[in-house]
Amino acid sequence: MLSKFCKKRIKNNKIIMATNRFITLDEVIIQRQSAFKYAKGELSRLLSNIGLAAKIVNNSINRAGLETNILGATDNINVQGETQQKLDVFAEEMFTKALQASGMVAGIASEEEDDIIIFDDELSLNSNYVICMDPLDGSSNIDVNVSVGTIFSIYRRISKPGTKVVKEDFLQPGNKQVAAGYIIYGSSTMLVYTTGLGTTGFTYEPSIGEFCMSNELMVTPEKGKIYSINEGNYLKFPEGIKRYLKYVQEIDKPTSRPYTSRYIGSLVADFHRNLLKGGVYIYPRTASSPNGKIRLLYECNPIAFLAEQAGGKATDGYGHRILDIVPTEIHQRTPFVVGSKEMVEKVEEFMSEYGD
Ligand code: AHG
Ligand code: MN
Ligand code: MN
């Protein structure tokens, strides 16, 4: 018999208990397959393989503190100009292997690679999908046991199956994504994904080694109380962002401050919290980074798709919907404002009034 507390939690979190047992990621993917435009089971198998790679990476991340060869930095600087962490490399390898093994992916664009990765085995060459991914998001948090993530984004290729993928296959606007999601390796591990039919969350159940549905339909509050931004960059922010920050800090009487600041430095973790609780994540352009820091293909597009599917909003702060930006290069960056609809719109208001 479920306690009152449990029932309330289940109601609030929309945990599905109807069948009185866990519903796994694979089962949900198969159940929903028929609702998908290209229902041949390819995307289902692909998502399922992503789930498998997530379990492998999760296992290593959980044991990171005990393994001497997995924590810390490598000697490499990646194409983003950032020092690669050993787990960045490991996560990329695991996801790349799983995606190639699925035979459903013709190529990958990864935050960690200079160029696109082309799969030229026969199965992959003839497949229909390409993937953009940030294998490990929040690398700077790995060594200190703070949540990190993996972000992925799936497109149908433009080039003909049977040929090698080309850069244009990856330079599609985010509104062409057929699926996107992330895995958050946090206090529990979760996989959150969308195929355009809402945003759904699964929690990893280690005892059975499966992702089980925990949040069937994630709906983000229209208004939130949390703002997430690296205020260490304050002096370099556009005037509109500085004014917005003053607005959230000064609004109302000091006794009833409605807003609170939370920033981890892992986009996945900051976004996930705001998705559940209501909030806005902002990474604006700064004097030293005129395009901001967050990468359009690997981070902004998938997160924007998930946000919109949960009733939220994602823009660049200058009135442009993230999903409509047409990329011109794979490592393109963009200023990024994402989260609860009304909060994103408030940031937009300040940006349009005060600008850079
Ligand atoms: P990554 O670890 O994949 O390079 O991404 C880090 C990103 C994002 O996750 C995070 O929100 C942001 O960079 C943090 O940047 P700052 O340290 O400049 O705040
Ligand atoms: Mn990242
Ligand atoms: Mn990364």
mmCIF file of C-alpha atoms and ligand atoms in Angstrom:
data_model
loop_
_atom_site.group_PDB
_atom_site.id
_atom_site.type_symbol
_atom_site.label_atom_id
_atom_site.label_comp_id
_atom_site.label_asym_id
_atom_site.label_seq_id
_atom_site.Cartn_x
_atom_site.Cartn_y
_atom_site.Cartn_z
ATOM 1 C CA MET A 1 0.000 0.000 0.000
ATOM 2 C CA LEU A 2 1.468 3.355 -1.032
ATOM 3 C CA SER A 3 1.810 5.990 1.653
ATOM 4 C CA LYS A 4 0.023 9.339 1.278
ATOM 5 C CA PHE A 5 3.433 10.944 0.750
ATOM 6 C CA CYS A 6 4.248 8.562 -2.087
ATOM 7 C CA LYS A 7 0.901 9.079 -3.763
ATOM 8 C CA LYS A 8 1.360 12.841 -3.643
ATOM 9 C CA ARG A 9 4.843 12.549 -5.115
ATOM 10 C CA ILE A 10 3.630 10.282 -7.853
ATOM 11 C CA LYS A 11 0.824 12.699 -8.694
ATOM 12 C CA ASN A 12 3.153 15.709 -8.718
ATOM 13 C CA ASN A 13 5.943 14.077 -10.645
ATOM 14 C CA LYS A 14 3.602 12.204 -12.903
ATOM 15 C CA ILE A 15 5.358 8.955 -12.097
ATOM 16 C CA ILE A 16 3.592 6.169 -13.923
ATOM 17 C CA MET A 17 2.639 3.368 -11.607
ATOM 18 C CA ALA A 18 -0.490 2.186 -13.399
ATOM 19 C CA THR A 19 0.910 -1.234 -14.139
ATOM 20 C CA ASN A 20 2.459 -1.383 -10.699
ATOM 21 C CA ARG A 21 5.930 -2.022 -12.079
ATOM 22 C CA PHE A 22 8.708 -0.087 -13.755
ATOM 23 C CA ILE A 23 8.297 0.841 -17.394
ATOM 24 C CA THR A 24 11.679 0.844 -19.085
ATOM 25 C CA LEU A 25 13.117 3.223 -21.673
ATOM 26 C CA ASP A 26 13.105 0.502 -24.333
ATOM 27 C CA GLU A 27 9.449 -0.301 -23.691
ATOM 28 C CA VAL A 28 8.413 3.339 -23.940
ATOM 29 C CA ILE A 29 10.436 3.834 -27.121
ATOM 30 C CA ILE A 30 8.739 0.832 -28.738
ATOM 31 C CA GLN A 31 5.270 1.862 -27.534
ATOM 32 C CA ARG A 32 5.718 5.297 -29.035
ATOM 33 C CA GLN A 33 7.323 4.144 -32.259
ATOM 34 C CA SER A 34 4.089 4.114 -34.238
ATOM 35 C CA ALA A 35 3.440 7.784 -33.464
ATOM 36 C CA PHE A 36 6.707 8.696 -35.160
ATOM 37 C CA LYS A 37 6.713 10.000 -38.701
ATOM 38 C CA TYR A 38 9.365 7.606 -39.993
ATOM 39 C CA ALA A 39 8.190 4.596 -37.987
ATOM 40 C CA LYS A 40 10.608 1.945 -39.156
ATOM 41 C CA GLY A 41 12.075 1.251 -35.771
ATOM 42 C CA GLU A 42 15.428 2.806 -36.687
ATOM 43 C CA LEU A 43 15.086 5.765 -34.364
ATOM 44 C CA SER A 44 13.880 3.458 -31.608
ATOM 45 C CA ARG A 45 16.971 1.295 -31.916
ATOM 46 C CA LEU A 46 19.147 4.374 -31.999
ATOM 47 C CA LEU A 47 17.652 5.825 -28.827
ATOM 48 C CA SER A 48 17.982 2.472 -27.197
ATOM 49 C CA ASN A 49 21.707 2.340 -28.083
ATOM 50 C CA ILE A 50 22.169 5.815 -26.611
ATOM 51 C CA GLY A 51 20.632 4.435 -23.402
ATOM 52 C CA LEU A 52 23.177 1.624 -23.453
ATOM 53 C CA ALA A 53 26.159 3.976 -23.882
ATOM 54 C CA ALA A 54 24.735 6.119 -21.086
ATOM 55 C CA LYS A 55 24.834 3.133 -18.726
ATOM 56 C CA ILE A 56 28.494 2.472 -19.537
ATOM 57 C CA VAL A 57 29.491 6.116 -19.065
ATOM 58 C CA ASN A 58 27.385 6.321 -15.909
ATOM 59 C CA ASN A 59 29.241 3.358 -14.454
ATOM 60 C CA SER A 60 32.612 5.029 -15.009
ATOM 61 C CA ILE A 61 31.483 8.391 -13.701
ATOM 62 C CA ASN A 62 30.134 6.775 -10.540
ATOM 63 C CA ARG A 63 33.473 5.083 -9.937
ATOM 64 C CA ALA A 64 35.609 8.041 -11.007
ATOM 65 C CA GLY A 65 36.936 8.784 -7.528
ATOM 66 C CA LEU A 66 38.209 5.199 -7.191
ATOM 67 C CA GLU A 67 39.891 4.898 -10.579
ATOM 68 C CA THR A 68 43.289 6.456 -10.882
ATOM 69 C CA ASN A 69 43.230 6.560 -14.683
ATOM 70 C CA ILE A 70 39.916 8.291 -15.236
ATOM 71 C CA LEU A 71 40.030 11.554 -13.297
ATOM 72 C CA GLY A 72 41.901 14.666 -14.318
ATOM 73 C CA ALA A 73 42.984 16.387 -17.483
ATOM 74 C CA THR A 74 44.710 15.070 -20.600
ATOM 75 C CA ASP A 75 47.488 16.980 -22.374
ATOM 76 C CA ASN A 76 45.107 17.849 -25.205
ATOM 77 C CA ILE A 77 43.451 21.162 -25.964
ATOM 78 C CA ASN A 78 40.289 20.510 -27.986
ATOM 79 C CA VAL A 79 38.915 22.487 -30.911
ATOM 80 C CA GLN A 80 36.999 24.681 -28.430
ATOM 81 C CA GLY A 81 40.316 25.817 -26.937
ATOM 82 C CA GLU A 82 39.555 23.910 -23.731
ATOM 83 C CA THR A 83 41.677 21.308 -21.951
ATOM 84 C CA GLN A 84 40.162 17.878 -22.504
ATOM 85 C CA GLN A 85 39.423 15.876 -19.395
ATOM 86 C CA LYS A 86 40.048 12.118 -19.423
ATOM 87 C CA LEU A 87 36.323 11.553 -18.969
ATOM 88 C CA ASP A 88 35.565 13.818 -21.965
ATOM 89 C CA VAL A 89 37.620 11.436 -24.083
ATOM 90 C CA PHE A 90 36.164 8.306 -22.493
ATOM 91 C CA ALA A 91 32.550 9.477 -22.840
ATOM 92 C CA GLU A 92 33.112 10.417 -26.470
ATOM 93 C CA GLU A 93 34.624 7.022 -27.232
ATOM 94 C CA MET A 94 31.771 5.131 -25.570
ATOM 95 C CA PHE A 95 29.031 7.084 -27.328
ATOM 96 C CA THR A 96 30.808 6.961 -30.681
ATOM 97 C CA LYS A 97 31.240 3.177 -30.423
ATOM 98 C CA ALA A 98 27.617 2.640 -29.387
ATOM 99 C CA LEU A 99 26.327 4.822 -32.186
ATOM 100 C CA GLN A 100 28.432 3.122 -34.827
ATOM 101 C CA ALA A 101 27.437 -0.295 -33.476
ATOM 102 C CA SER A 102 23.780 0.643 -33.820
ATOM 103 C CA GLY A 103 24.224 0.844 -37.585
ATOM 104 C CA MET A 104 21.615 3.620 -37.576
ATOM 105 C CA VAL A 105 23.987 6.582 -37.711
ATOM 106 C CA ALA A 106 25.979 7.777 -40.696
ATOM 107 C CA GLY A 107 28.128 10.251 -38.815
ATOM 108 C CA ILE A 108 28.670 12.393 -35.752
ATOM 109 C CA ALA A 109 29.620 15.963 -35.006
ATOM 110 C CA SER A 110 31.130 16.166 -31.540
ATOM 111 C CA GLU A 111 32.138 19.102 -29.402
ATOM 112 C CA GLU A 112 35.448 17.328 -28.819
ATOM 113 C CA GLU A 113 36.429 16.776 -32.481
ATOM 114 C CA ASP A 114 37.822 19.254 -35.023
ATOM 115 C CA ASP A 115 35.814 17.752 -37.851
ATOM 116 C CA ILE A 116 32.797 15.517 -38.383
ATOM 117 C CA ILE A 117 33.237 11.762 -37.834
ATOM 118 C CA ILE A 118 32.144 9.721 -40.851
ATOM 119 C CA PHE A 119 31.074 6.097 -40.386
ATOM 120 C CA ASP A 120 31.878 4.272 -43.604
ATOM 121 C CA ASP A 121 30.952 0.676 -42.820
ATOM 122 C CA GLU A 122 28.146 -0.536 -45.074
ATOM 123 C CA LEU A 123 25.369 -0.456 -42.495
ATOM 124 C CA SER A 124 26.179 3.050 -41.278
ATOM 125 C CA LEU A 125 26.699 4.393 -44.810
ATOM 126 C CA ASN A 126 23.170 3.311 -45.675
ATOM 127 C CA SER A 127 21.594 4.739 -42.547
ATOM 128 C CA ASN A 128 19.418 7.817 -42.321
ATOM 129 C CA TYR A 129 20.549 9.691 -39.230
ATOM 130 C CA VAL A 130 23.340 11.946 -38.034
ATOM 131 C CA ILE A 131 24.057 12.958 -34.452
ATOM 132 C CA CYS A 132 25.449 16.077 -32.810
ATOM 133 C CA MET A 133 26.734 15.554 -29.298
ATOM 134 C CA ASP A 134 28.411 17.016 -26.278
ATOM 135 C CA PRO A 135 29.771 13.758 -24.829
ATOM 136 C CA LEU A 136 30.462 15.268 -21.424
ATOM 137 C CA ASP A 137 28.959 18.561 -20.412
ATOM 138 C CA GLY A 138 30.287 20.338 -17.341
ATOM 139 C CA SER A 139 33.759 18.790 -17.528
ATOM 140 C CA SER A 140 35.119 21.253 -15.017
ATOM 141 C CA ASN A 141 32.856 19.641 -12.399
ATOM 142 C CA ILE A 142 34.011 16.044 -12.833
ATOM 143 C CA ASP A 143 36.823 16.073 -10.318
ATOM 144 C CA VAL A 144 34.675 17.598 -7.588
ATOM 145 C CA ASN A 145 31.752 15.168 -7.731
ATOM 146 C CA VAL A 146 29.249 17.652 -9.133
ATOM 147 C CA SER A 147 26.644 16.711 -11.748
ATOM 148 C CA VAL A 148 27.767 16.379 -15.359
ATOM 149 C CA GLY A 149 25.849 15.290 -18.441
ATOM 150 C CA THR A 150 25.772 14.095 -22.040
ATOM 151 C CA ILE A 151 23.710 15.980 -24.626
ATOM 152 C CA PHE A 152 22.602 14.565 -27.984
ATOM 153 C CA SER A 153 20.652 15.708 -30.975
ATOM 154 C CA ILE A 154 19.418 13.571 -33.886
ATOM 155 C CA TYR A 155 18.723 14.713 -37.474
ATOM 156 C CA ARG A 156 17.784 12.935 -40.650
ATOM 157 C CA ARG A 157 20.650 13.299 -43.074
ATOM 158 C CA ILE A 158 20.262 15.466 -46.180
ATOM 159 C CA SER A 159 22.814 13.590 -48.285
ATOM 160 C CA LYS A 160 21.770 10.346 -49.937
ATOM 161 C CA PRO A 161 21.990 7.128 -47.905
ATOM 162 C CA GLY A 162 24.771 4.995 -49.362
ATOM 163 C CA THR A 163 27.136 7.972 -49.603
ATOM 164 C CA LYS A 164 29.429 9.444 -46.958
ATOM 165 C CA VAL A 165 27.884 12.167 -44.814
ATOM 166 C CA VAL A 166 28.969 15.749 -45.444
ATOM 167 C CA LYS A 167 29.107 18.846 -43.244
ATOM 168 C CA GLU A 168 25.765 20.085 -44.616
ATOM 169 C CA ASP A 169 24.061 17.114 -42.955
ATOM 170 C CA PHE A 170 24.968 18.686 -39.614
ATOM 171 C CA LEU A 171 24.354 22.318 -40.533
ATOM 172 C CA GLN A 172 20.578 22.040 -40.231
ATOM 173 C CA PRO A 173 18.532 24.360 -38.020
ATOM 174 C CA GLY A 174 17.387 22.914 -34.695
ATOM 175 C CA ASN A 175 13.770 22.844 -35.887
ATOM 176 C CA LYS A 176 14.767 19.840 -38.033
ATOM 177 C CA GLN A 177 15.768 17.711 -35.046
ATOM 178 C CA VAL A 178 13.869 14.437 -34.940
ATOM 179 C CA ALA A 179 14.908 13.742 -31.373
ATOM 180 C CA ALA A 180 17.121 15.222 -28.695
ATOM 181 C CA GLY A 181 17.962 14.567 -25.100
ATOM 182 C CA TYR A 182 20.457 14.471 -22.310
ATOM 183 C CA ILE A 183 21.694 12.179 -19.622
ATOM 184 C CA ILE A 184 22.364 13.815 -16.283
ATOM 185 C CA TYR A 185 24.785 11.971 -14.027
ATOM 186 C CA GLY A 186 23.600 13.476 -10.750
ATOM 187 C CA SER A 187 22.344 12.363 -7.361
ATOM 188 C CA SER A 188 20.526 9.867 -9.515
ATOM 189 C CA THR A 189 21.168 9.341 -13.221
ATOM 190 C CA MET A 190 18.405 10.435 -15.545
ATOM 191 C CA LEU A 191 17.807 10.332 -19.267
ATOM 192 C CA VAL A 192 15.467 13.000 -20.614
ATOM 193 C CA TYR A 193 14.437 12.976 -24.263
ATOM 194 C CA THR A 194 11.940 14.234 -26.780
ATOM 195 C CA THR A 195 10.905 13.182 -30.254
ATOM 196 C CA GLY A 196 8.597 16.176 -30.547
ATOM 197 C CA LEU A 197 5.764 14.604 -28.567
ATOM 198 C CA GLY A 198 6.568 16.164 -25.198
ATOM 199 C CA THR A 199 9.568 15.778 -22.918
ATOM 200 C CA THR A 200 9.897 12.560 -20.936
ATOM 201 C CA GLY A 201 12.267 11.645 -18.114
ATOM 202 C CA PHE A 202 13.677 8.270 -17.057
ATOM 203 C CA THR A 203 15.598 7.510 -13.897
ATOM 204 C CA TYR A 204 18.310 4.871 -13.852
ATOM 205 C CA GLU A 205 17.473 1.974 -11.561
ATOM 206 C CA PRO A 206 20.867 0.347 -10.825
ATOM 207 C CA SER A 207 19.384 -2.823 -9.323
ATOM 208 C CA ILE A 208 17.930 -3.844 -12.692
ATOM 209 C CA GLY A 209 20.296 -1.808 -14.885
ATOM 210 C CA GLU A 210 17.482 0.006 -16.689
ATOM 211 C CA PHE A 211 16.252 3.546 -17.237
ATOM 212 C CA CYS A 212 12.676 3.565 -15.902
ATOM 213 C CA MET A 213 10.089 6.179 -16.713
ATOM 214 C CA SER A 214 9.779 8.617 -13.836
ATOM 215 C CA ASN A 215 8.441 11.786 -15.477
ATOM 216 C CA GLU A 216 6.070 10.892 -18.263
ATOM 217 C CA LEU A 217 5.320 14.406 -19.393
ATOM 218 C CA MET A 218 7.578 17.129 -18.100
ATOM 219 C CA VAL A 219 5.956 20.541 -18.056
ATOM 220 C CA THR A 220 8.056 23.469 -16.907
ATOM 221 C CA PRO A 221 6.394 26.271 -14.903
ATOM 222 C CA GLU A 222 5.583 29.344 -17.036
ATOM 223 C CA LYS A 223 7.047 31.582 -14.348
ATOM 224 C CA GLY A 224 9.988 30.625 -12.218
ATOM 225 C CA LYS A 225 12.091 32.000 -9.400
ATOM 226 C CA ILE A 226 15.567 30.841 -10.313
ATOM 227 C CA TYR A 227 18.049 32.688 -12.498
ATOM 228 C CA SER A 228 21.242 30.894 -13.511
ATOM 229 C CA ILE A 229 24.145 32.899 -14.889
ATOM 230 C CA ASN A 230 27.875 33.154 -14.225
ATOM 231 C CA GLU A 231 27.844 36.502 -12.459
ATOM 232 C CA GLY A 232 31.643 36.471 -12.331
ATOM 233 C CA ASN A 233 31.393 37.858 -15.873
ATOM 234 C CA TYR A 234 29.099 40.710 -14.785
ATOM 235 C CA LEU A 235 31.338 43.567 -15.892
ATOM 236 C CA LYS A 236 31.545 42.086 -19.405
ATOM 237 C CA PHE A 237 27.761 41.528 -19.798
ATOM 238 C CA PRO A 238 25.534 43.466 -22.213
ATOM 239 C CA GLU A 239 23.708 46.382 -20.575
ATOM 240 C CA GLY A 240 20.349 44.566 -20.980
ATOM 241 C CA ILE A 241 21.593 41.625 -18.898
ATOM 242 C CA LYS A 242 23.071 43.904 -16.219
ATOM 243 C CA ARG A 243 19.702 45.669 -15.927
ATOM 244 C CA TYR A 244 17.845 42.334 -15.815
ATOM 245 C CA LEU A 245 20.077 41.177 -12.971
ATOM 246 C CA LYS A 246 19.370 44.376 -11.033
ATOM 247 C CA TYR A 247 15.655 43.807 -11.678
ATOM 248 C CA VAL A 248 15.682 40.270 -10.230
ATOM 249 C CA GLN A 249 17.812 41.376 -7.305
ATOM 250 C CA GLU A 250 15.965 44.532 -6.369
ATOM 251 C CA ILE A 251 12.361 43.797 -7.214
ATOM 252 C CA ASP A 252 9.763 44.148 -4.483
ATOM 253 C CA LYS A 253 10.439 44.657 -0.783
ATOM 254 C CA PRO A 254 13.647 43.174 0.647
ATOM 255 C CA THR A 255 11.553 40.872 2.848
ATOM 256 C CA SER A 256 9.821 39.189 -0.066
ATOM 257 C CA ARG A 257 12.610 38.678 -2.565
ATOM 258 C CA PRO A 258 10.992 36.448 -5.171
ATOM 259 C CA TYR A 259 14.093 35.408 -7.108
ATOM 260 C CA THR A 260 17.048 33.297 -6.209
ATOM 261 C CA SER A 261 20.338 32.615 -7.984
ATOM 262 C CA ARG A 262 21.562 29.068 -8.698
ATOM 263 C CA TYR A 263 24.476 28.263 -11.016
ATOM 264 C CA ILE A 264 26.415 25.018 -11.122
ATOM 265 C CA GLY A 265 28.413 25.483 -14.326
ATOM 266 C CA SER A 266 27.032 22.331 -15.998
ATOM 267 C CA LEU A 267 24.385 23.425 -18.475
ATOM 268 C CA VAL A 268 22.629 20.072 -18.188
ATOM 269 C CA ALA A 269 22.338 20.311 -14.410
ATOM 270 C CA ASP A 270 21.358 23.980 -14.391
ATOM 271 C CA PHE A 271 18.766 23.393 -17.102
ATOM 272 C CA HIS A 272 17.383 20.227 -15.498
ATOM 273 C CA ARG A 273 16.807 21.972 -12.173
ATOM 274 C CA ASN A 274 15.156 24.937 -13.848
ATOM 275 C CA LEU A 275 13.011 22.655 -16.012
ATOM 276 C CA LEU A 276 11.562 21.030 -12.913
ATOM 277 C CA LYS A 277 11.357 24.067 -10.679
ATOM 278 C CA GLY A 278 10.982 26.986 -13.082
ATOM 279 C CA GLY A 279 13.824 29.316 -13.920
ATOM 280 C CA VAL A 280 16.008 30.817 -16.597
ATOM 281 C CA TYR A 281 19.555 29.933 -17.704
ATOM 282 C CA ILE A 282 21.442 32.771 -19.358
ATOM 283 C CA TYR A 283 24.809 32.683 -21.102
ATOM 284 C CA PRO A 284 25.027 36.026 -22.878
ATOM 285 C CA ARG A 285 27.663 37.358 -25.191
ATOM 286 C CA THR A 286 30.437 39.069 -23.286
ATOM 287 C CA ALA A 287 33.023 41.639 -24.246
ATOM 288 C CA SER A 288 35.600 38.871 -24.706
ATOM 289 C CA SER A 289 33.237 36.262 -26.299
ATOM 290 C CA PRO A 290 31.009 38.113 -28.773
ATOM 291 C CA ASN A 291 29.041 34.941 -29.602
ATOM 292 C CA GLY A 292 28.760 33.727 -26.031
ATOM 293 C CA LYS A 293 30.131 30.350 -25.026
ATOM 294 C CA ILE A 294 27.405 27.758 -25.507
ATOM 295 C CA ARG A 295 27.553 25.744 -28.710
ATOM 296 C CA LEU A 296 24.543 25.822 -31.021
ATOM 297 C CA LEU A 297 24.726 22.254 -32.367
ATOM 298 C CA TYR A 298 25.779 20.307 -29.296
ATOM 299 C CA GLU A 299 24.171 22.258 -26.476
ATOM 300 C CA CYS A 300 21.660 24.957 -27.460
ATOM 301 C CA ASN A 301 19.580 23.121 -30.069
ATOM 302 C CA PRO A 302 18.910 19.944 -28.087
ATOM 303 C CA ILE A 303 18.250 21.870 -24.880
ATOM 304 C CA ALA A 304 15.989 24.340 -26.748
ATOM 305 C CA PHE A 305 13.992 21.449 -28.272
ATOM 306 C CA LEU A 306 13.495 19.857 -24.838
ATOM 307 C CA ALA A 307 12.580 23.230 -23.312
ATOM 308 C CA GLU A 308 9.961 23.999 -25.963
ATOM 309 C CA GLN A 309 8.502 20.524 -25.726
ATOM 310 C CA ALA A 310 8.073 21.130 -21.989
ATOM 311 C CA GLY A 311 6.329 24.470 -22.591
ATOM 312 C CA GLY A 312 9.437 26.622 -22.134
ATOM 313 C CA LYS A 313 11.274 28.932 -24.482
ATOM 314 C CA ALA A 314 14.803 29.389 -25.876
ATOM 315 C CA THR A 315 16.216 32.433 -27.657
ATOM 316 C CA ASP A 316 19.527 34.181 -28.194
ATOM 317 C CA GLY A 317 18.335 37.198 -26.183
ATOM 318 C CA TYR A 318 17.996 39.239 -29.366
ATOM 319 C CA GLY A 319 14.529 38.043 -30.394
ATOM 320 C CA HIS A 320 15.690 35.001 -32.356
ATOM 321 C CA ARG A 321 14.302 31.567 -31.592
ATOM 322 C CA ILE A 322 17.284 29.222 -31.119
ATOM 323 C CA LEU A 323 15.668 26.447 -33.192
ATOM 324 C CA ASP A 324 15.391 28.729 -36.237
ATOM 325 C CA ILE A 325 19.068 29.719 -36.399
ATOM 326 C CA VAL A 326 20.672 28.255 -39.515
ATOM 327 C CA PRO A 327 24.209 27.198 -38.575
ATOM 328 C CA THR A 328 27.113 28.014 -40.848
ATOM 329 C CA GLU A 329 29.783 26.054 -38.981
ATOM 330 C CA ILE A 330 29.640 23.013 -36.743
ATOM 331 C CA HIS A 331 31.299 24.598 -33.702
ATOM 332 C CA GLN A 332 29.222 27.769 -33.874
ATOM 333 C CA ARG A 333 28.367 29.437 -30.576
ATOM 334 C CA THR A 334 25.418 31.627 -29.691
ATOM 335 C CA PRO A 335 24.227 33.689 -26.745
ATOM 336 C CA PHE A 336 21.654 31.514 -24.984
ATOM 337 C CA VAL A 337 18.581 32.253 -22.856
ATOM 338 C CA VAL A 338 16.459 29.210 -21.988
ATOM 339 C CA GLY A 339 13.819 28.191 -19.479
ATOM 340 C CA SER A 340 10.420 29.297 -18.215
ATOM 341 C CA LYS A 341 8.568 31.211 -20.913
ATOM 342 C CA GLU A 342 7.827 34.365 -18.939
ATOM 343 C CA MET A 343 11.360 34.616 -17.583
ATOM 344 C CA VAL A 344 12.919 34.253 -21.026
ATOM 345 C CA GLU A 345 10.539 36.935 -22.294
ATOM 346 C CA LYS A 346 11.526 39.254 -19.450
ATOM 347 C CA VAL A 347 15.210 38.878 -20.363
ATOM 348 C CA GLU A 348 14.284 39.619 -23.984
ATOM 349 C CA GLU A 349 12.433 42.761 -22.869
ATOM 350 C CA PHE A 350 15.499 44.085 -21.053
ATOM 351 C CA MET A 351 17.748 43.213 -23.981
ATOM 352 C CA SER A 352 15.525 44.986 -26.470
ATOM 353 C CA GLU A 353 15.303 48.075 -24.249
ATOM 354 C CA TYR A 354 18.961 48.385 -23.212
ATOM 355 C CA GLY A 355 20.785 46.198 -25.786
ATOM 356 C CA ASP A 356 24.525 45.567 -25.612
HETATM 357 P P1 AHG B 1 31.600 21.705 -21.478
HETATM 358 O O1 AHG B 1 31.982 21.121 -20.164
HETATM 359 O O2 AHG B 1 30.901 20.715 -22.366
HETATM 360 O O3 AHG B 1 32.715 22.422 -22.168
HETATM 361 O O4 AHG B 1 30.422 22.785 -21.229
HETATM 362 C C1 AHG B 1 30.562 23.766 -20.252
HETATM 363 C C2 AHG B 1 29.552 24.845 -20.547
HETATM 364 C C3 AHG B 1 28.206 24.633 -19.887
HETATM 365 O O5 AHG B 1 27.918 23.342 -19.491
HETATM 366 C C4 AHG B 1 28.257 25.533 -18.688
HETATM 367 O O6 AHG B 1 27.003 26.016 -18.348
HETATM 368 C C5 AHG B 1 29.194 26.604 -19.090
HETATM 369 O O7 AHG B 1 30.051 26.049 -20.053
HETATM 370 C C6 AHG B 1 29.991 27.112 -17.924
HETATM 371 O O8 AHG B 1 30.798 28.122 -18.354
HETATM 372 P P2 AHG B 1 31.462 29.160 -17.334
HETATM 373 O O9 AHG B 1 32.477 28.383 -16.574
HETATM 374 O O10 AHG B 1 32.028 30.212 -18.215
HETATM 375 O O11 AHG B 1 30.352 29.690 -16.445
HETATM 376 MN MN MN B 2 28.907 21.428 -22.659
HETATM 377 MN MN MN B 3 31.642 18.892 -23.205
#
